[in-house]
Amino acid sequence: MFKRIIILMAGMIFTAAVAYAAPADLPETGQTTCYDAAGAVTPCPTTGQDGELQKGVAWPSPRFTVDGTGLCITDNLTGLMWVRTPDSTTRIWATALTYANGLTLCGYSDWRLPNRKELRSLINYEQANSATWLNNPAQGFSNVQAGLYWSSSTYAGNPAGAWSVGMGDGIVYGYSKANSYYVWPVRAGQ
């Protein structure tokens, strides 16, 4: 895509075509309800809230598909393949990376720790607890904990830390890599 800009230099006007990236196609958050300032449900029309506007790429139906082995799930929105039943063992960050990178499952050996955006893509902002929603048979996952899951993304504000995502509250946290959190391996889909 190109945008025409006007440049004023040394008293002369020039025009130039500048290339820029197209906007990213971000997914919807899943939120369909609107709330007032006190937290009570309110009609959505004219609020300008996410629940009214529902901007972004619509979620496919079904959102998730279990593979033929029953051990992996593909997110039909992002194309990512996730371990269907994440391990309930917590690990420090370095061990989490090693574990995810060494996994062979569903005929694939290119598993890895997700980055923070990939991990956060699993959050449903319409739900109070995304772990409960993901563990619902309609989504197909099991054993998703409400606690923190490691991402592969280092926290730039303190490189001894990395980003994690709380599957219960959907909040992204930057914590010490020495802490022990859950691991949920991912791989690029088909």
PDB file of C-alpha atoms in Angstrom, residues 84-153:
ATOM      1  CA  ARG A  84      -4.839 -30.625  23.870  1.00  0.00           C
ATOM      2  CA  THR A  85      -4.009 -31.470  27.498  1.00  0.00           C
ATOM      3  CA  PRO A  86      -1.222 -29.255  28.841  1.00  0.00           C
ATOM      4  CA  ASP A  87       0.995 -30.834  31.490  1.00  0.00           C
ATOM      5  CA  SER A  88       0.120 -29.737  35.040  1.00  0.00           C
ATOM      6  CA  THR A  89       3.805 -29.604  36.023  1.00  0.00           C
ATOM      7  CA  THR A  90       5.238 -26.124  36.556  1.00  0.00           C
ATOM      8  CA  ARG A  91       8.748 -25.321  35.335  1.00  0.00           C
ATOM      9  CA  ILE A  92      11.201 -22.443  35.418  1.00  0.00           C
ATOM     10  CA  TRP A  93      11.479 -20.584  32.107  1.00  0.00           C
ATOM     11  CA  ALA A  94      14.683 -22.254  30.798  1.00  0.00           C
ATOM     12  CA  THR A  95      13.289 -25.709  31.562  1.00  0.00           C
ATOM     13  CA  ALA A  96       9.961 -24.731  29.960  1.00  0.00           C
ATOM     14  CA  LEU A  97      11.790 -23.826  26.727  1.00  0.00           C
ATOM     15  CA  THR A  98      13.697 -27.115  26.737  1.00  0.00           C
ATOM     16  CA  TYR A  99      10.548 -29.121  27.448  1.00  0.00           C
ATOM     17  CA  ALA A 100       8.524 -27.483  24.660  1.00  0.00           C
ATOM     18  CA  ASN A 101      11.368 -27.614  22.122  1.00  0.00           C
ATOM     19  CA  GLY A 102      11.943 -31.321  22.833  1.00  0.00           C
ATOM     20  CA  LEU A 103       8.324 -32.430  22.518  1.00  0.00           C
ATOM     21  CA  THR A 104       7.238 -34.893  19.839  1.00  0.00           C
ATOM     22  CA  LEU A 105       3.464 -35.248  19.612  1.00  0.00           C
ATOM     23  CA  CYS A 106       0.823 -35.904  16.940  1.00  0.00           C
ATOM     24  CA  GLY A 107       3.593 -36.779  14.485  1.00  0.00           C
ATOM     25  CA  TYR A 108       5.387 -33.416  14.857  1.00  0.00           C
ATOM     26  CA  SER A 109       8.663 -32.499  16.507  1.00  0.00           C
ATOM     27  CA  ASP A 110       8.610 -28.727  15.881  1.00  0.00           C
ATOM     28  CA  TRP A 111       6.839 -27.821  19.119  1.00  0.00           C
ATOM     29  CA  ARG A 112       7.931 -24.712  20.987  1.00  0.00           C
ATOM     30  CA  LEU A 113       6.920 -22.304  23.723  1.00  0.00           C
ATOM     31  CA  PRO A 114       4.395 -19.778  22.322  1.00  0.00           C
ATOM     32  CA  ASN A 115       5.215 -16.083  22.220  1.00  0.00           C
ATOM     33  CA  ARG A 116       3.074 -13.853  24.426  1.00  0.00           C
ATOM     34  CA  LYS A 117       0.694 -12.843  21.623  1.00  0.00           C
ATOM     35  CA  GLU A 118       0.096 -16.461  20.578  1.00  0.00           C
ATOM     36  CA  LEU A 119      -0.615 -17.468  24.174  1.00  0.00           C
ATOM     37  CA  ARG A 120      -2.903 -14.502  24.728  1.00  0.00           C
ATOM     38  CA  SER A 121      -4.864 -15.402  21.564  1.00  0.00           C
ATOM     39  CA  LEU A 122      -6.513 -18.191  23.575  1.00  0.00           C
ATOM     40  CA  ILE A 123      -8.168 -15.744  25.976  1.00  0.00           C
ATOM     41  CA  ASN A 124     -11.915 -15.232  25.601  1.00  0.00           C
ATOM     42  CA  TYR A 125     -12.688 -11.790  27.035  1.00  0.00           C
ATOM     43  CA  GLU A 126     -16.390 -12.618  27.352  1.00  0.00           C
ATOM     44  CA  GLN A 127     -15.515 -15.199  30.002  1.00  0.00           C
ATOM     45  CA  ALA A 128     -14.487 -14.489  33.598  1.00  0.00           C
ATOM     46  CA  ASN A 129     -12.101 -17.465  33.470  1.00  0.00           C
ATOM     47  CA  SER A 130     -10.700 -18.571  30.104  1.00  0.00           C
ATOM     48  CA  ALA A 131      -9.325 -21.795  31.612  1.00  0.00           C
ATOM     49  CA  THR A 132     -12.876 -22.892  32.468  1.00  0.00           C
ATOM     50  CA  TRP A 133     -14.074 -21.914  28.991  1.00  0.00           C
ATOM     51  CA  LEU A 134     -11.201 -23.767  27.262  1.00  0.00           C
ATOM     52  CA  ASN A 135     -11.784 -26.895  29.380  1.00  0.00           C
ATOM     53  CA  ASN A 136     -15.427 -26.966  28.256  1.00  0.00           C
ATOM     54  CA  PRO A 137     -16.103 -29.942  25.919  1.00  0.00           C
ATOM     55  CA  ALA A 138     -17.271 -27.481  23.228  1.00  0.00           C
ATOM     56  CA  GLN A 139     -13.712 -26.122  22.985  1.00  0.00           C
ATOM     57  CA  GLY A 140     -12.060 -29.534  23.395  1.00  0.00           C
ATOM     58  CA  PHE A 141      -9.164 -28.808  25.757  1.00  0.00           C
ATOM     59  CA  SER A 142      -8.658 -30.433  29.140  1.00  0.00           C
ATOM     60  CA  ASN A 143      -6.400 -29.759  32.112  1.00  0.00           C
ATOM     61  CA  VAL A 144      -5.929 -26.051  31.312  1.00  0.00           C
ATOM     62  CA  GLN A 145      -4.996 -24.431  34.620  1.00  0.00           C
ATOM     63  CA  ALA A 146      -6.219 -20.971  35.665  1.00  0.00           C
ATOM     64  CA  GLY A 147      -2.640 -20.047  36.628  1.00  0.00           C
ATOM     65  CA  LEU A 148       0.244 -18.535  34.685  1.00  0.00           C
ATOM     66  CA  TYR A 149       1.713 -20.041  31.510  1.00  0.00           C
ATOM     67  CA  TRP A 150       5.182 -19.140  30.223  1.00  0.00           C
ATOM     68  CA  SER A 151       5.708 -17.481  26.868  1.00  0.00           C
ATOM     69  CA  SER A 152       8.962 -17.497  24.904  1.00  0.00           C
ATOM     70  CA  SER A 153       9.014 -13.669  25.026  1.00  0.00           C
TER      71      SER A 153
END
